Coordinates of N, CA, C and O in Angstrom, one line a residue:
X919 N -0.1 138.3 81.5 CA -0.5 137.0 81.6 C 0.1 136.0 80.6 O 0.2 136.4 79.5
X920 N 0.7 134.9 81.1 CA 1.5 134.1 80.2 C 0.7 132.9 80.1 O 0.3 132.3 80.8
X921 N 0.5 132.6 78.5 CA -0.4 131.5 78.3 C 0.2 130.5 77.9 O -0.2 129.3 77.2
X922 N 1.6 130.1 78.2 CA 2.3 129.1 77.7 C 2.0 127.8 78.6 O 2.0 127.6 79.8
X923 N 1.5 126.9 77.8 CA 0.9 125.6 78.6 C 2.0 124.7 79.2 O 1.8 124.0 80.0
X924 N 3.2 124.9 78.7 CA 4.2 124.2 79.4 C 4.5 124.6 80.7 O 4.7 123.8 81.6
X925 N 4.5 125.8 81.0 CA 4.5 126.3 82.4 C 3.4 125.8 83.4 O 3.5 126.0 84.6
X926 N 2.1 125.8 82.7 CA 1.0 125.6 83.4 C 0.8 124.0 83.7 O -0.3 123.7 84.1
X927 N 1.7 123.1 83.3 CA 1.4 121.9 83.2 C 0.6 121.1 82.4 O 0.0 120.2 82.4
X928 N 0.5 121.7 81.0 CA -0.4 121.3 79.9 C 0.5 120.2 79.3 O 1.5 119.8 79.7
X929 N -0.2 119.6 78.4 CA 0.1 118.4 77.9 C 0.4 118.6 76.4 O 0.0 119.4 75.7
X930 N 1.7 118.1 75.9 CA 2.1 118.3 74.6 C 1.8 117.2 73.8 O 1.9 116.0 74.2
X931 N 1.0 117.3 72.7 CA 0.4 116.1 71.8 C 1.3 116.0 70.6 O 1.3 117.2 70.0
X932 N 1.9 115.0 70.4 CA 2.5 114.9 69.2 C 1.5 114.0 68.3 O 1.5 112.8 68.3
X933 N 1.1 114.6 67.1 CA 0.0 114.1 66.4 C 0.8 113.0 65.7 O 0.0 112.0 65.2
X934 N 2.0 113.1 65.1 CA 2.5 112.0 64.2 C 2.8 110.8 65.0 O 2.7 109.6 64.7
X935 N 2.9 110.9 66.4 CA 3.2 109.8 67.3 C 1.8 109.0 67.3 O 1.7 107.7 67.4
X936 N 0.9 109.9 67.6 CA -0.7 109.3 67.7 C -1.0 108.6 66.6 O -1.6 107.3 66.4
X937 N -0.8 109.1 65.4 CA -1.1 108.5 64.0 C -0.3 107.1 63.9 O -0.7 106.3 63.4
X938 N 1.1 107.1 64.2 CA 1.8 105.9 64.3 C 1.3 104.6 65.0 O 1.2 103.6 64.5
X939 N 0.8 105.1 66.4 CA 0.2 104.1 67.1 C -1.3 103.6 66.6 O -1.4 102.3 66.5
X940 N -1.9 104.6 66.1 CA -3.2 104.2 65.3 C -3.0 103.3 64.1 O -3.9 102.4 63.9
X941 N -2.0 103.5 63.4 CA -1.7 102.8 62.2 C -1.3 101.3 62.6 O -1.7 100.4 61.8
X942 N -0.6 101.1 63.7 CA -0.4 99.8 64.1 C -1.5 99.1 64.6 O -1.5 97.8 64.7
X943 N -2.6 99.8 65.1 CA -3.8 99.2 65.6 C -4.9 99.0 64.7 O -6.2 98.5 64.9
X944 N -4.9 99.5 63.3 CA -5.7 99.8 62.4 C -6.5 98.3 62.0 O -7.7 98.3 61.6
X945 N -5.6 97.3 62.2 CA -6.0 95.9 61.8 C -7.3 95.7 62.8 O -8.3 94.9 62.4
X946 N -7.2 96.2 64.2 CA -8.3 95.8 65.1 C -9.6 96.5 64.7 O -10.6 96.0 64.5
X947 N -9.4 97.8 64.2 CA -10.7 98.6 63.6 C -11.2 97.8 62.3 O -12.6 97.7 62.4
X948 N -10.6 97.2 61.5 CA -11.1 96.7 60.2 C -11.6 95.4 60.6 O -12.7 95.3 60.1
X949 N -11.0 94.7 61.6 CA -11.8 93.4 62.1 C -13.0 93.5 62.7 O -14.0 92.9 62.4
X950 N -13.1 94.6 63.7 CA -14.3 94.9 64.2 C -15.5 95.7 63.2 O -16.5 95.0 63.6
X951 N -15.0 96.1 62.3 CA -15.9 96.7 61.3 C -16.6 95.5 60.5 O -17.8 95.5 60.0
X952 N -15.7 94.5 60.0 CA -16.1 93.4 59.4 C -17.1 92.3 60.2 O -18.1 92.1 59.6
X953 N -16.8 92.2 61.5 CA -17.5 91.4 62.3 C -18.9 92.0 62.5 O -19.9 91.4 62.4
X954 N -18.9 93.3 62.8 CA -20.1 93.9 63.0 C -21.1 94.1 61.7 O -22.1 93.9 61.7
X955 N -20.3 94.3 60.8 CA -21.2 94.2 59.5 C -21.8 93.0 59.0 O -23.0 92.9 58.5
X956 N -21.1 92.0 59.1 CA -21.4 90.6 58.9 C -22.5 90.3 59.8 O -23.7 89.7 59.5
X957 N -22.5 90.5 61.1 CA -23.6 90.1 62.1 C -24.8 91.0 61.7 O -25.8 90.4 61.9
X958 N -24.7 92.3 61.3 CA -25.8 93.1 61.1 C -26.5 92.5 60.0 O -27.8 92.3 59.8
X959 N -25.9 91.9 58.9 CA -26.5 91.5 57.7 C -27.1 90.1 58.1 O -28.3 89.9 57.4
X960 N -26.5 89.2 58.8 CA -27.0 88.2 59.2 C -28.5 88.4 60.1 O -29.5 87.8 59.7
X961 N -28.5 89.2 61.1 CA -29.6 89.6 61.9 C -30.7 90.0 60.9 O -31.8 89.8 60.9
X962 N -30.5 91.1 60.0 CA -31.6 91.7 59.2 C -32.1 90.7 58.2 O -33.2 90.7 57.9
X963 N -31.4 89.7 57.8 CA -31.8 88.6 56.8 C -32.8 87.7 57.5 O -33.8 87.4 57.0
X964 N -32.7 87.7 58.7 CA -33.6 86.7 59.4 C -34.8 87.4 60.0 O -35.9 86.9 60.3
X965 N -34.7 88.9 60.1 CA -35.9 89.6 60.6 C -36.6 90.4 59.5 O -37.6 90.9 59.7
X966 N -36.3 90.2 58.4 CA -36.8 90.8 57.3 C -38.3 90.2 56.7 O -38.2 89.0 56.9
X967 N -39.0 91.0 56.5 CA -40.4 90.6 56.1 C -40.7 91.4 54.9 O -40.8 92.6 54.7
X968 N -41.0 90.7 53.7 CA -41.3 91.3 52.5 C -42.6 91.8 52.4 O -43.6 91.2 53.1
X969 N -42.9 92.7 51.8 CA -44.2 93.3 51.7 C -44.7 93.5 50.2 O -43.7 93.3 49.3
X970 N -45.9 93.5 50.0 CA -46.4 93.2 48.8 C -47.7 94.4 48.4 O -48.5 94.7 49.5
X971 N -47.5 95.2 47.4 CA -48.5 96.3 47.3 C -49.1 96.2 46.0 O -48.6 95.8 44.9
X972 N -50.3 96.7 46.0 CA -51.2 96.8 44.9 C -51.9 98.2 44.9 O -51.9 98.7 46.2
X973 N -52.2 98.7 43.9 CA -52.8 100.0 43.7 C -54.1 100.1 43.0 O -54.3 99.5 41.9
X974 N -55.0 100.9 43.5 CA -56.2 101.1 42.7 C -56.5 102.5 42.8 O -56.2 103.2 43.8
X975 N -57.0 103.1 41.7 CA -57.1 104.5 41.6 C -58.7 104.9 41.1 O -59.4 104.1 40.6
X976 N -59.2 105.9 41.6 CA -60.6 106.4 41.4 C -60.6 107.8 40.9 O -59.6 108.8 41.3
X977 N -61.6 108.3 40.2 CA -61.9 109.6 39.7 C -63.0 110.1 40.3 O -64.2 109.4 40.2
X978 N -63.0 111.4 40.8 CA -64.2 111.9 41.3 C -64.9 112.9 40.2 O -64.1 113.5 39.7
X979 N -66.1 112.6 40.0 CA -66.8 113.5 38.8 C -67.9 114.1 39.7 O -69.0 113.4 40.0
X980 N -67.9 115.4 39.5 CA -69.5 116.0 40.0 C -70.2 116.6 39.0 O -71.5 116.9 39.3
X981 N -69.9 116.4 37.8 CA -70.7 116.8 36.6 C -72.0 115.8 36.5 O -71.8 114.7 36.8
X982 N -72.9 116.3 35.9 CA -74.2 115.4 35.6 C -73.6 114.4 34.7 O -73.2 114.6 33.6
X983 N -74.1 113.2 35.1 CA -73.6 112.0 34.1 C -74.1 112.0 32.6 O -73.5 111.5 31.8
X984 N -75.3 112.7 32.5 CA -75.9 112.8 31.2 C -75.4 114.0 30.3 O -75.7 114.1 29.2
X985 N -74.5 114.8 31.0 CA -74.0 116.0 30.4 C -72.9 115.6 29.5 O -72.1 114.7 29.7
X986 N -72.9 116.3 28.4 CA -71.9 116.0 27.3 C -70.5 116.8 27.4 O -69.5 116.5 27.0
X987 N -70.8 117.9 28.1 CA -69.7 118.9 28.4 C -69.5 119.2 29.7 O -70.3 119.3 30.6
X988 N -68.1 119.2 30.0 CA -67.6 119.4 31.4 C -66.8 120.7 31.4 O -65.8 120.7 30.6
X989 N -67.2 121.4 32.1 CA -66.3 123.0 32.3 C -65.4 122.9 33.4 O -65.4 122.2 34.3
X990 N -64.8 124.1 33.4 CA -63.8 124.3 34.7 C -64.4 124.4 36.0 O -63.9 123.9 37.1
X991 N -65.7 124.6 36.1 CA -66.3 124.8 37.3 C -66.7 123.2 37.8 O -66.7 123.0 38.9
X992 N -66.9 122.4 36.9 CA -67.3 121.0 37.1 C -66.0 120.4 37.7 O -65.9 119.6 38.7
X993 N -64.8 120.6 37.1 CA -63.4 120.1 37.5 C -63.2 120.7 38.9 O -62.7 120.0 39.6
X994 N -63.3 122.1 39.1 CA -62.8 122.7 40.4 C -63.8 121.8 41.5 O -63.2 121.7 42.5
X995 N -64.9 121.7 41.1 CA -66.0 121.2 42.1 C -65.5 119.6 42.4 O -65.6 119.1 43.7
X996 N -65.2 118.9 41.4 CA -64.6 117.7 41.6 C -63.4 117.7 42.5 O -63.2 116.5 43.4
X997 N -62.4 118.4 42.2 CA -61.2 118.5 43.0 C -61.6 118.9 44.3 O -60.9 118.3 45.4
X998 N -62.6 119.8 44.7 CA -63.0 120.1 46.1 C -63.6 118.9 46.9 O -63.5 118.8 48.0
X999 N -64.2 118.1 46.0 CA -65.1 116.9 46.7 C -64.2 115.7 47.1 O -64.3 114.9 47.9
X1000 N -63.0 115.8 46.5 CA -62.1 114.7 46.4 C -61.6 114.2 48.0 O -61.6 113.3 48.2
X1001 N -61.4 115.3 48.7 CA -61.0 115.0 50.1 C -62.0 114.4 50.8 O -61.8 113.5 51.8
X1002 N -63.5 114.8 50.4 CA -64.5 113.8 51.1 C -64.3 112.6 50.9 O -64.6 111.7 51.7
X1003 N -64.3 112.3 49.6 CA -64.1 110.8 49.2 C -63.0 110.0 49.8 O -63.1 108.9 50.1
X1004 N -61.9 110.8 49.9 CA -60.7 110.0 50.7 C -61.1 109.7 51.8 O -60.8 108.5 52.5
X1005 N -61.9 110.7 52.6 CA -62.4 110.5 54.0 C -63.1 109.2 54.0 O -63.2 108.2 55.0
X1006 N -64.0 109.0 53.2 CA -65.1 107.9 53.0 C -64.2 106.6 52.7 O -64.6 105.6 53.4
X1007 N -63.4 106.6 51.8 CA -62.6 105.4 51.6 C -61.6 104.8 52.7 O -61.5 103.7 52.6
X1008 N -61.1 105.8 53.3 CA -60.4 105.2 54.5 C -61.2 105.3 55.9 O -60.5 105.1 57.0
X1009 N -62.7 105.4 55.8 CA -63.4 105.6 57.0 C -64.0 104.1 57.4 O -63.7 103.2 56.9
X1010 N -64.2 104.2 58.8 CA -64.8 102.9 59.4 C -65.8 102.1 58.6 O -65.8 101.0 58.5
X1011 N -66.7 102.9 58.0 CA -67.7 102.2 57.1 C -67.2 101.3 56.0 O -67.5 100.3 55.8
X1012 N -66.2 102.0 55.3 CA -65.5 101.1 54.1 C -64.7 100.1 54.7 O -64.7 98.9 54.1
X1013 N -64.0 100.2 55.6 CA -63.2 99.2 56.2 C -64.2 98.0 56.8 O -63.8 96.9 56.4
X1014 N -65.2 98.2 57.4 CA -66.0 97.3 57.9 C -66.7 96.5 56.5 O -67.0 95.3 56.6
X1015 N -67.1 97.3 55.5 CA -67.5 96.8 54.3 C -66.4 95.7 53.5 O -66.7 94.6 53.3
X1016 N -65.0 96.1 53.7 CA -64.1 95.4 53.1 C -64.2 94.1 54.0 O -63.8 92.9 53.4
X1017 N -64.0 94.3 55.2 CA -63.9 93.2 56.3 C -65.0 92.0 56.2 O -64.7 90.9 55.9
X1018 N -66.3 92.6 55.7 CA -67.4 91.6 55.4 C -67.3 91.0 54.2 O -68.0 89.9 54.0
X1019 N -66.6 91.7 53.1 CA -66.8 90.8 51.8 C -65.3 90.5 51.3 O -65.2 89.9 50.4
X1020 N -64.3 90.5 52.3 CA -62.9 90.0 51.8 C -63.0 88.5 51.7 O -63.5 87.8 52.6
X1021 N -62.4 87.9 50.7 CA -62.3 86.6 50.6 C -61.2 85.9 51.3 O -61.0 84.8 51.5
X1022 N -60.1 86.8 51.7 CA -59.1 86.3 52.6 C -59.6 85.7 54.0 O -60.3 86.6 54.7
X1023 N -59.2 84.6 54.3 CA -59.6 84.1 55.6 C -58.9 84.7 56.9 O -57.7 84.9 56.8
X1024 N -59.7 84.7 57.8 CA -59.3 85.4 59.2 C -58.5 86.7 59.2 O -57.4 87.0 59.7
X1025 N -58.9 87.6 58.3 CA -58.3 88.7 58.3 C -59.1 89.7 59.3 O -60.3 89.5 59.7
X1026 N -58.3 90.7 59.9 CA -58.8 91.6 61.0 C -58.9 92.9 60.7 O -58.4 93.5 59.6
X1027 N -60.0 93.6 61.4 CA -60.1 95.2 61.1 C -58.8 95.9 61.2 O -58.6 96.6 60.1
X1028 N -58.1 95.8 62.0 CA -56.6 96.4 62.4 C -55.7 96.2 61.2 O -55.1 97.0 60.8
X1029 N -55.7 95.0 60.5 CA -54.8 94.6 59.4 C -55.4 95.4 58.2 O -54.6 95.9 57.5
X1030 N -56.6 95.5 57.9 CA -57.1 96.2 56.8 C -56.8 97.6 57.0 O -56.4 98.4 56.1
X1031 N -57.0 98.3 58.1 CA -56.7 99.6 58.4 C -55.3 99.9 58.3 O -54.9 101.2 57.5
X1032 N -54.3 99.1 58.8 CA -52.9 99.3 58.7 C -52.4 99.1 57.3 O -51.4 99.8 56.9
X1033 N -53.1 98.3 56.4 CA -52.5 98.0 55.0 C -53.0 99.2 54.1 O -52.4 99.2 53.1
X1034 N -54.1 99.9 54.2 CA -54.5 101.1 53.2 C -53.9 102.3 53.6 O -53.7 102.8 54.7
X1035 N -53.4 102.9 52.5 CA -52.9 104.3 52.2 C -53.8 105.0 51.2 O -53.6 104.4 50.1
X1036 N -54.8 106.1 51.4 CA -55.3 106.6 50.5 C -54.8 108.1 50.3 O -54.6 108.9 51.6
X1037 N -54.4 108.4 49.0 CA -53.8 109.6 48.8 C -54.7 110.2 47.7 O -54.9 109.5 46.6
X1038 N -54.7 111.6 47.7 CA -55.2 112.4 46.5 C -54.0 112.8 45.7 O -53.1 113.5 46.2
X1039 N -53.8 112.6 44.4 CA -52.9 113.1 43.5 C -53.1 114.6 43.6 O -54.2 115.1 43.3
X1040 N -52.0 115.4 43.9 CA -51.9 116.7 44.1 C -52.7 117.6 42.6 O -52.3 117.2 41.7
X1041 N -53.6 118.5 43.0 CA -54.2 119.3 41.9 C -55.1 118.5 41.1 O -55.3 119.1 39.9
X1042 N -55.5 117.3 41.5 CA -56.4 116.7 40.6 C -57.7 116.0 41.4 O -57.6 116.3 42.6
X1043 N -58.5 115.4 40.6 CA -59.6 114.7 41.4 C -59.4 113.2 41.3 O -60.4 112.4 41.3
X1044 N -58.2 112.7 41.3 CA -57.8 111.3 41.4 C -57.3 111.1 42.8 O -56.5 111.6 43.4
X1045 N -57.9 109.8 43.2 CA -57.7 109.3 44.5 C -56.9 107.8 44.2 O -57.5 107.1 43.5
X1046 N -55.8 107.8 44.7 CA -55.1 106.4 44.8 C -55.1 105.9 46.1 O -54.8 106.3 47.2
X1047 N -55.4 104.6 46.1 CA -55.6 103.7 47.2 C -54.5 102.7 47.1 O -54.4 101.8 46.4
X1048 N -53.4 102.5 48.0 CA -52.4 101.6 48.0 C -52.7 100.7 49.2 O -53.0 100.9 50.3
X1049 N -52.7 99.2 48.9 CA -52.8 98.2 49.7 C -51.4 97.4 50.0 O -50.7 97.1 48.9
X1050 N -50.9 97.6 51.2 CA -49.5 97.1 51.4 C -49.7 95.8 52.5 O -50.1 96.4 53.7
X1051 N -49.4 94.6 52.5 CA -49.3 93.6 53.4 C -48.1 92.7 53.3 O -47.4 92.9 52.4
X1052 N -48.1 91.6 54.1 CA -47.1 90.8 54.0 C -47.4 89.6 53.1 O -46.6 88.5 53.1
X1053 N -48.4 89.6 52.5 CA -48.8 88.5 51.7 C -49.5 88.9 50.3 O -50.4 89.6 50.5
X1054 N -49.0 88.4 49.3 CA -49.7 89.0 48.1 C -51.2 88.5 47.8 O -51.8 89.6 47.4
X1055 N -51.6 87.3 48.2 CA -53.0 87.1 48.1 C -53.9 88.1 49.0 O -55.1 88.4 48.6
X1056 N -53.3 88.2 50.3 CA -54.2 89.2 51.3 C -54.2 90.6 50.7 O -55.2 91.2 50.8
X1057 N -53.0 90.9 50.2 CA -53.1 92.2 49.4 C -54.1 92.5 48.3 O -55.0 93.4 48.4
X1058 N -54.2 91.5 47.4 CA -55.1 91.7 46.4 C -56.6 91.2 46.7 O -57.6 91.9 46.3
X1059 N -56.8 90.4 48.1 CA -58.2 90.2 48.5 C -58.7 91.6 48.9 O -59.8 91.9 48.8
X1060 N -57.9 92.2 49.6 CA -58.4 93.5 50.3 C -58.8 94.6 49.2 O -59.8 95.3 49.2
X1061 N -57.9 94.6 48.3 CA -58.0 95.5 47.2 C -59.2 95.2 46.3 O -60.0 96.0 46.0
X1062 N -59.6 93.9 46.2 CA -60.5 93.5 45.3 C -62.0 93.9 46.2 O -62.8 94.1 45.6
X1063 N -61.9 93.7 47.5 CA -63.0 93.8 48.2 C -63.3 95.4 48.1 O -64.7 95.8 48.2
X1064 N -62.4 96.1 48.1 CA -62.6 97.7 48.1 C -63.1 98.0 46.8 O -64.2 98.9 46.7
X1065 N -62.6 97.6 45.6 CA -63.1 97.9 44.5 C -64.4 97.4 44.1 O -65.4 97.9 43.5
X1066 N -64.8 96.1 44.6 CA -66.0 95.8 44.2 C -67.2 96.3 45.1 O -68.2 95.9 44.8
X1067 N -66.8 96.8 46.4 CA -68.0 97.3 47.3 C -67.8 98.8 47.6 O -68.7 99.2 48.3
X1068 N -67.0 99.4 47.0 CA -66.8 100.9 47.4 C -68.2 101.5 46.9 O -68.5 102.5 47.7
X1069 N -68.8 101.3 46.0 CA -69.9 102.0 45.5 C -71.1 101.9 46.4 O -71.7 102.9 46.5
X1070 N -71.1 100.7 47.0 CA -72.2 100.6 48.2 C -72.1 101.6 49.3 O -73.0 102.0 49.6
X1071 N -71.0 101.7 49.8 CA -70.5 102.7 50.7 C -70.7 104.0 50.3 O -71.3 105.0 51.0
X1072 N -70.0 104.4 49.1 CA -70.0 105.7 48.9 C -71.4 106.3 48.4 O -71.8 107.5 48.8
X1073 N -72.3 105.6 47.6 CA -73.4 106.0 47.2 C -74.4 106.2 48.3 O -75.2 107.0 48.2
X1074 N -74.3 105.6 49.4 CA -75.1 105.5 50.5 C -74.7 106.8 51.5 O -75.7 107.4 52.0
X1075 N -73.4 107.1 51.4 CA -73.0 108.3 52.3 C -73.1 109.5 51.6 O -73.4 110.7 52.0
X1076 N -72.6 109.7 50.1 CA -72.5 110.9 49.3 C -73.0 110.6 48.1 O -72.0 110.3 47.1
X1077 N -74.2 110.8 47.6 CA -74.8 110.6 46.4 C -74.8 111.4 45.3 O -75.2 111.3 44.1
X1078 N -74.4 112.7 45.8 CA -74.6 113.8 44.7 C -73.3 113.8 43.8 O -73.5 114.5 42.8
X1079 N -72.2 113.1 44.0 CA -71.3 113.1 43.1 C -70.8 111.8 43.1 O -71.4 110.8 43.4
X1080 N -70.1 111.4 42.2 CA -69.7 110.1 41.5 C -68.3 109.6 41.6 O -67.4 110.6 41.2
X1081 N -68.0 108.6 42.1 CA -66.7 107.9 42.2 C -66.4 106.9 41.4 O -67.2 105.8 41.5
X1082 N -65.7 107.0 40.4 CA -65.4 105.9 39.3 C -64.1 105.2 39.3 O -63.1 106.0 39.7
X1083 N -64.2 103.9 39.2 CA -62.7 103.2 39.2 C -62.0 103.7 37.9 O -62.5 103.7 36.8
X1084 N -60.8 104.0 38.2 CA -59.8 104.2 37.2 C -58.8 103.2 36.7 O -58.9 102.9 35.7
X1085 N -58.2 102.8 37.7 CA -57.4 101.6 37.7 C -57.7 100.5 38.5 O -57.8 100.8 39.7
X1086 N -57.8 99.5 38.3 CA -58.2 98.3 38.8 C -56.7 97.6 39.5 O -55.8 97.7 39.1
X1087 N -57.0 97.2 40.6 CA -55.9 96.6 41.5 C -55.2 95.3 40.7 O -56.0 94.8 39.9
X1088 N -54.0 94.9 41.0 CA -53.6 93.7 40.5 C -52.9 92.9 41.4 O -52.8 93.2 42.5
X1089 N -52.8 91.5 41.1 CA -52.2 90.6 42.0 C -50.6 90.9 42.1 O -50.0 90.7 41.0
X1090 N -50.0 91.2 43.2 CA -48.6 91.4 43.1 C -47.9 90.1 43.0 O -48.0 89.1 43.6
X1091 N -46.8 90.0 42.1 CA -46.1 88.8 41.9 C -44.7 88.7 42.5 O -44.3 87.6 42.7
X1092 N -44.4 89.8 43.0 CA -42.9 89.7 43.7 C -42.9 90.8 44.8 O -43.8 91.7 44.8
X1093 N -42.3 90.6 45.8 CA -42.2 91.7 46.9 C -41.8 93.0 46.4 O -41.0 93.1 45.5
X1094 N -42.0 94.0 47.2 CA -41.8 95.4 46.9 C -40.1 95.7 47.0 O -39.4 94.7 47.7
X1095 N -39.7 96.5 46.0 CA -38.2 96.3 45.9 C -37.6 97.2 47.2 O -36.9 96.8 47.7
X1096 N -38.3 98.3 47.1 CA -37.5 99.4 48.0 C -38.1 99.5 49.5 O -37.6 100.0 50.4
X1097 N -39.2 98.8 49.8 CA -39.8 98.9 51.0 C -39.8 97.5 51.6 O -40.5 96.4 51.0
X1098 N -39.1 97.2 52.8 CA -39.4 95.8 53.4 C -39.5 96.3 55.1 O -39.0 97.3 55.4
X1099 N -40.2 95.5 55.7 CA -40.5 95.7 57.1 C -39.7 94.9 57.9 O -39.2 93.9 57.5
X1100 N -39.2 95.4 59.0 CA -38.5 94.4 60.0 C -39.4 94.2 61.3 O -39.8 95.3 61.7
X1101 N -39.2 93.0 61.7 CA -40.0 92.8 62.7 C -39.2 92.9 64.0 O -37.9 92.6 64.2

């Protein structure tokens, strides 16, 4: 069997001729790249929505409040209970409490739910709650309502352990650097 492409009607490609033709048309590629780059930058600047974040953190403690000594079993128990408190903080009861006590006008349940991110710091009994919205005052109002009223919800649902505020939220003064939303 003869595999010679010339005898079978194949195509002979001259790569150097192709590169010469492409080099003559490179200006078209450069102009198109610039036009699309400038257009996408313009579109993104019109659709960009700044976000503002604040953080509150809590510490879970299962030890007796009157005890002066905390041992490893108390710490392990606190770490195990942390996921329960995470569930309570992001649950419907807490969001309804925030909704009823939030000083920001015309806020909706879904806005609070979408703005809250509750995380447990790995291997610890610390819970971090991040609030992120498109308005710094709304962000801070939600966080303050959480911090000022979490104890009412938590103590009603789970009174055998204690959830204490570690870091209070702050009023964001500038949009987040690395995260922006696009509408």
